[in-house]
Every structure is written in structure tokens, then in C-alpha cells.
Amino acid sequence: MLMGTVERRGAPADDGATGAVARKAPDRDGPAAGPDSRADERPSGYRPLWTEEPARRRRLPDPVRTAAVRAVLVVAVTLILAMVAFLSTLAESWLAFPMVLASVAGTVVATWGVLDVWVTRQVWNQRHGVVSVPSSTARAMRRERRRARRLARAAERGQGRIGRRGGAGQLSHP
């Protein structure tokens, strides 16, 4: 297996799918598997190749990530269309004119896709509290959640006090 620079130097490698950073596991043996342990059927000297660590940056919200993937695909197809149009023009092929038209249409769609990412991100930030400005609807939602948590904690404390007062079945002296 070939190792990249990151693995040779021992730096953390970023797993693109989950956003987790994989690091090499420390040099210590895991718990030895006994003869009656069915759940852990690994050899006694088993050591995982890496341990999961939380990512340094939070991943994009699902709607924003979906819009970004869509935009990247549209931009990639548009670039391919433009390259085919250019090469067809150089070769003086009949395909040049339809490819130029497709490239122009692709440019319009790619611009829409990039704007879609920007708008989706702004809407997400406004609705879910990333932006804290007076017009943000997220501020009111956070306030309501805090109030509900506060009431729940107060009710829980009240129940605890009721249980401690003159509890039935409790001896007066421990």
C-alpha cells in the first residue's frame, strides 16, 4: 500500500465523507479477548489503524451541501461543453455551433447554481441562528428554547424537593 505525505509525517488526515479526522492509534494493546467473549473476536494484540476524532470545522448543512454539489456538477459539465466547443471550432467541425449554444446555456445554469448555493446558505443562516442580527427569526426561537429549558429545569427541581420532603418509607435517622 502506498503512503502519502500525510501518513508518513503522522499528521491528521481528513476524511471527506464524514468530516472526521483520522489519526494513527497510540501504541498500546487493547483489552485481551478472553475465551468466552463472543462479541470481541479480535486477536489479543489487535490495535485499530486509526481513531476517530471530531472535525475541526463543522460540515455544511444538508440543503447547502446539496446545492453546492449540484452547482459543482453543473459547472463541471459547462466547462466540458466549453472545451468541446473550443476544440470543435479549432477542428472546424459541424459540432462547434451546437456546442457553443450549449456552453452559453450551461453558463446561465451554472450561474443560477452558484447563486442557489449562496441563497440557500443565507436562508439556512437566517432560520437556524448562525446570524445574530435583530431581524433574525432564530433569535426568537433560541429565546423560546431557553425559556422552555428553564421551565423544565425548575419543574425537575420542584419534583426533587417534593420527593425529599417527608418521603414515605424513609427512616427519620439513617
Coordinates of C-alpha atoms in Angstrom, one line a residue:
M1 CA 0.0 0.0 0.0
L2 CA 1.4 3.4 -0.9
M3 CA 1.5 6.1 1.8
G4 CA 1.0 9.8 1.2
T5 CA 2.9 12.6 2.8
V6 CA 0.2 13.0 5.5
E7 CA 0.6 9.4 6.6
R8 CA 4.4 9.4 6.6
R9 CA 4.6 12.6 8.7
G10 CA 1.9 11.4 11.1
A11 CA -0.3 14.4 10.5
P12 CA -4.1 14.0 10.8
A13 CA -5.8 13.1 7.6
D14 CA -9.2 14.5 6.8
D15 CA -12.0 12.0 5.9
G16 CA -14.0 14.0 3.3
A17 CA -17.2 12.0 3.7
T18 CA -17.8 12.3 7.4
G19 CA -15.6 15.3 8.2
A20 CA -13.8 13.2 10.9
V21 CA -10.0 13.4 11.2
A22 CA -8.3 10.1 11.3
R23 CA -5.1 9.8 13.4
K24 CA -2.9 6.8 13.9
A25 CA -3.8 5.0 17.1
P26 CA -1.4 5.1 20.0
D27 CA 0.9 2.2 20.6
R28 CA -0.9 0.3 23.3
D29 CA -2.7 -3.1 23.2
G30 CA -6.4 -3.2 23.5
P31 CA -8.1 -5.4 26.1
A32 CA -7.2 -9.0 25.6
A33 CA -10.1 -11.2 24.4
G34 CA -10.9 -14.0 26.7
P35 CA -12.0 -17.4 25.6
D36 CA -15.7 -16.7 26.5
S37 CA -16.0 -13.3 24.8
R38 CA -18.1 -13.7 21.7
A39 CA -18.6 -10.0 20.9
D40 CA -14.9 -9.3 20.6
E41 CA -13.4 -11.9 18.4
R42 CA -10.2 -9.9 17.6
P43 CA -6.7 -11.3 18.2
S44 CA -5.2 -10.3 21.6
G45 CA -2.7 -7.9 20.1
Y46 CA -5.3 -6.1 18.0
R47 CA -4.8 -2.4 17.6
P48 CA -7.1 -0.3 15.3
L49 CA -5.4 1.5 12.4
W50 CA -6.8 4.9 13.4
T51 CA -9.1 6.5 15.9
E52 CA -11.9 8.9 15.1
E53 CA -11.6 12.5 16.2
P54 CA -14.1 15.3 15.8
A55 CA -13.6 17.5 12.7
R56 CA -12.1 20.9 13.2
R57 CA -14.7 22.6 11.0
R58 CA -18.4 21.9 11.1
R59 CA -19.8 20.4 8.0
L60 CA -22.2 22.3 5.8
P61 CA -25.9 21.8 6.5
D62 CA -27.6 19.3 4.2
P63 CA -29.5 21.7 2.0
V64 CA -26.5 23.9 1.5
R65 CA -24.3 20.9 0.7
T66 CA -26.8 19.5 -1.8
A67 CA -26.9 22.9 -3.6
A68 CA -23.1 23.1 -3.6
V69 CA -22.8 19.6 -5.1
R70 CA -25.4 20.4 -7.7
A71 CA -23.5 23.6 -8.6
V72 CA -20.2 21.9 -8.9
L73 CA -21.6 19.3 -11.2
V74 CA -23.3 21.9 -13.4
V75 CA -20.1 24.0 -13.5
A76 CA -18.0 20.9 -14.4
V77 CA -20.4 19.9 -17.3
T78 CA -20.4 23.5 -18.5
L79 CA -16.6 23.5 -18.6
I80 CA -16.6 20.3 -20.6
L81 CA -19.1 21.8 -23.0
A82 CA -16.9 24.9 -23.4
M83 CA -13.8 22.7 -24.1
V84 CA -15.6 20.6 -26.6
A85 CA -16.9 23.8 -28.3
F86 CA -13.4 25.2 -28.4
L87 CA -11.8 22.1 -29.8
S88 CA -14.7 21.6 -32.3
T89 CA -14.1 25.2 -33.5
L90 CA -10.4 24.5 -34.0
A91 CA -11.2 21.3 -35.9
E92 CA -13.8 23.2 -38.0
S93 CA -16.4 20.6 -37.1
W94 CA -20.2 20.9 -37.6
L95 CA -20.5 20.3 -33.8
A96 CA -18.9 23.7 -33.0
F97 CA -22.1 25.8 -33.2
P98 CA -24.4 23.5 -31.1
M99 CA -21.6 23.2 -28.5
V100 CA -21.3 27.0 -28.3
L101 CA -25.0 27.3 -27.8
A102 CA -24.9 24.5 -25.1
S103 CA -22.0 26.3 -23.4
V104 CA -23.9 29.6 -23.3
A105 CA -26.9 27.8 -21.8
G106 CA -24.6 25.9 -19.4
T107 CA -23.1 29.2 -18.3
V108 CA -26.6 30.6 -17.4
V109 CA -27.5 27.4 -15.5
A110 CA -24.1 27.4 -13.7
T111 CA -24.6 31.0 -12.6
W112 CA -28.0 30.1 -11.3
G113 CA -26.5 27.1 -9.4
V114 CA -23.8 29.2 -7.7
L115 CA -26.5 31.8 -6.7
D116 CA -28.6 28.9 -5.4
V117 CA -25.8 27.9 -3.1
W118 CA -25.5 31.5 -1.8
V119 CA -29.2 32.0 -1.3
T120 CA -29.6 28.5 0.4
R121 CA -26.8 29.3 2.8
Q122 CA -28.2 32.7 3.7
V123 CA -31.7 31.2 4.3
W124 CA -30.2 28.5 6.5
N125 CA -28.2 31.0 8.5
Q126 CA -31.3 33.2 9.0
R127 CA -33.5 30.3 10.1
H128 CA -31.1 28.3 12.3
G129 CA -29.4 31.0 14.2
V130 CA -26.0 31.4 12.7
V131 CA -26.5 35.1 12.1
S132 CA -27.4 37.0 15.2
V133 CA -29.0 40.3 13.9
P134 CA -32.2 41.9 15.2
S135 CA -34.1 40.7 12.1
S136 CA -33.1 37.1 12.6
T137 CA -36.0 34.8 13.4
A138 CA -33.5 32.4 15.0
R139 CA -33.1 34.8 18.0
A140 CA -36.8 34.4 19.0
M141 CA -36.6 30.6 18.5
R142 CA -33.5 30.5 20.8
R143 CA -35.2 32.6 23.4
E144 CA -38.2 30.2 23.4
R145 CA -36.0 27.2 23.7
R146 CA -34.1 28.7 26.6
R147 CA -37.4 29.6 28.3
A148 CA -38.7 26.0 27.8
R149 CA -35.4 24.6 29.2
R150 CA -35.5 26.9 32.2
L151 CA -39.2 25.8 33.0
A152 CA -38.3 22.2 32.6
R153 CA -35.3 22.5 35.0
A154 CA -37.5 24.4 37.5
A155 CA -40.1 21.7 37.3
E156 CA -37.5 19.0 37.8
R157 CA -36.1 20.7 40.8
G158 CA -39.6 21.1 42.3
Q159 CA -40.2 17.3 41.8
G160 CA -36.9 16.6 43.6
R161 CA -37.9 18.8 46.6
I162 CA -41.2 17.1 46.8
G163 CA -39.5 13.7 46.9
R164 CA -37.2 14.8 49.7
R165 CA -39.9 16.2 51.9
G166 CA -41.4 13.7 54.3
G167 CA -40.8 10.8 51.9
A168 CA -42.9 7.8 52.7
G169 CA -40.9 4.7 53.6
Q170 CA -37.8 6.8 54.6
L171 CA -36.4 6.4 58.1
S172 CA -36.0 9.5 60.2
H173 CA -32.4 8.5 61.0
P174 CA -30.1 6.9 58.5

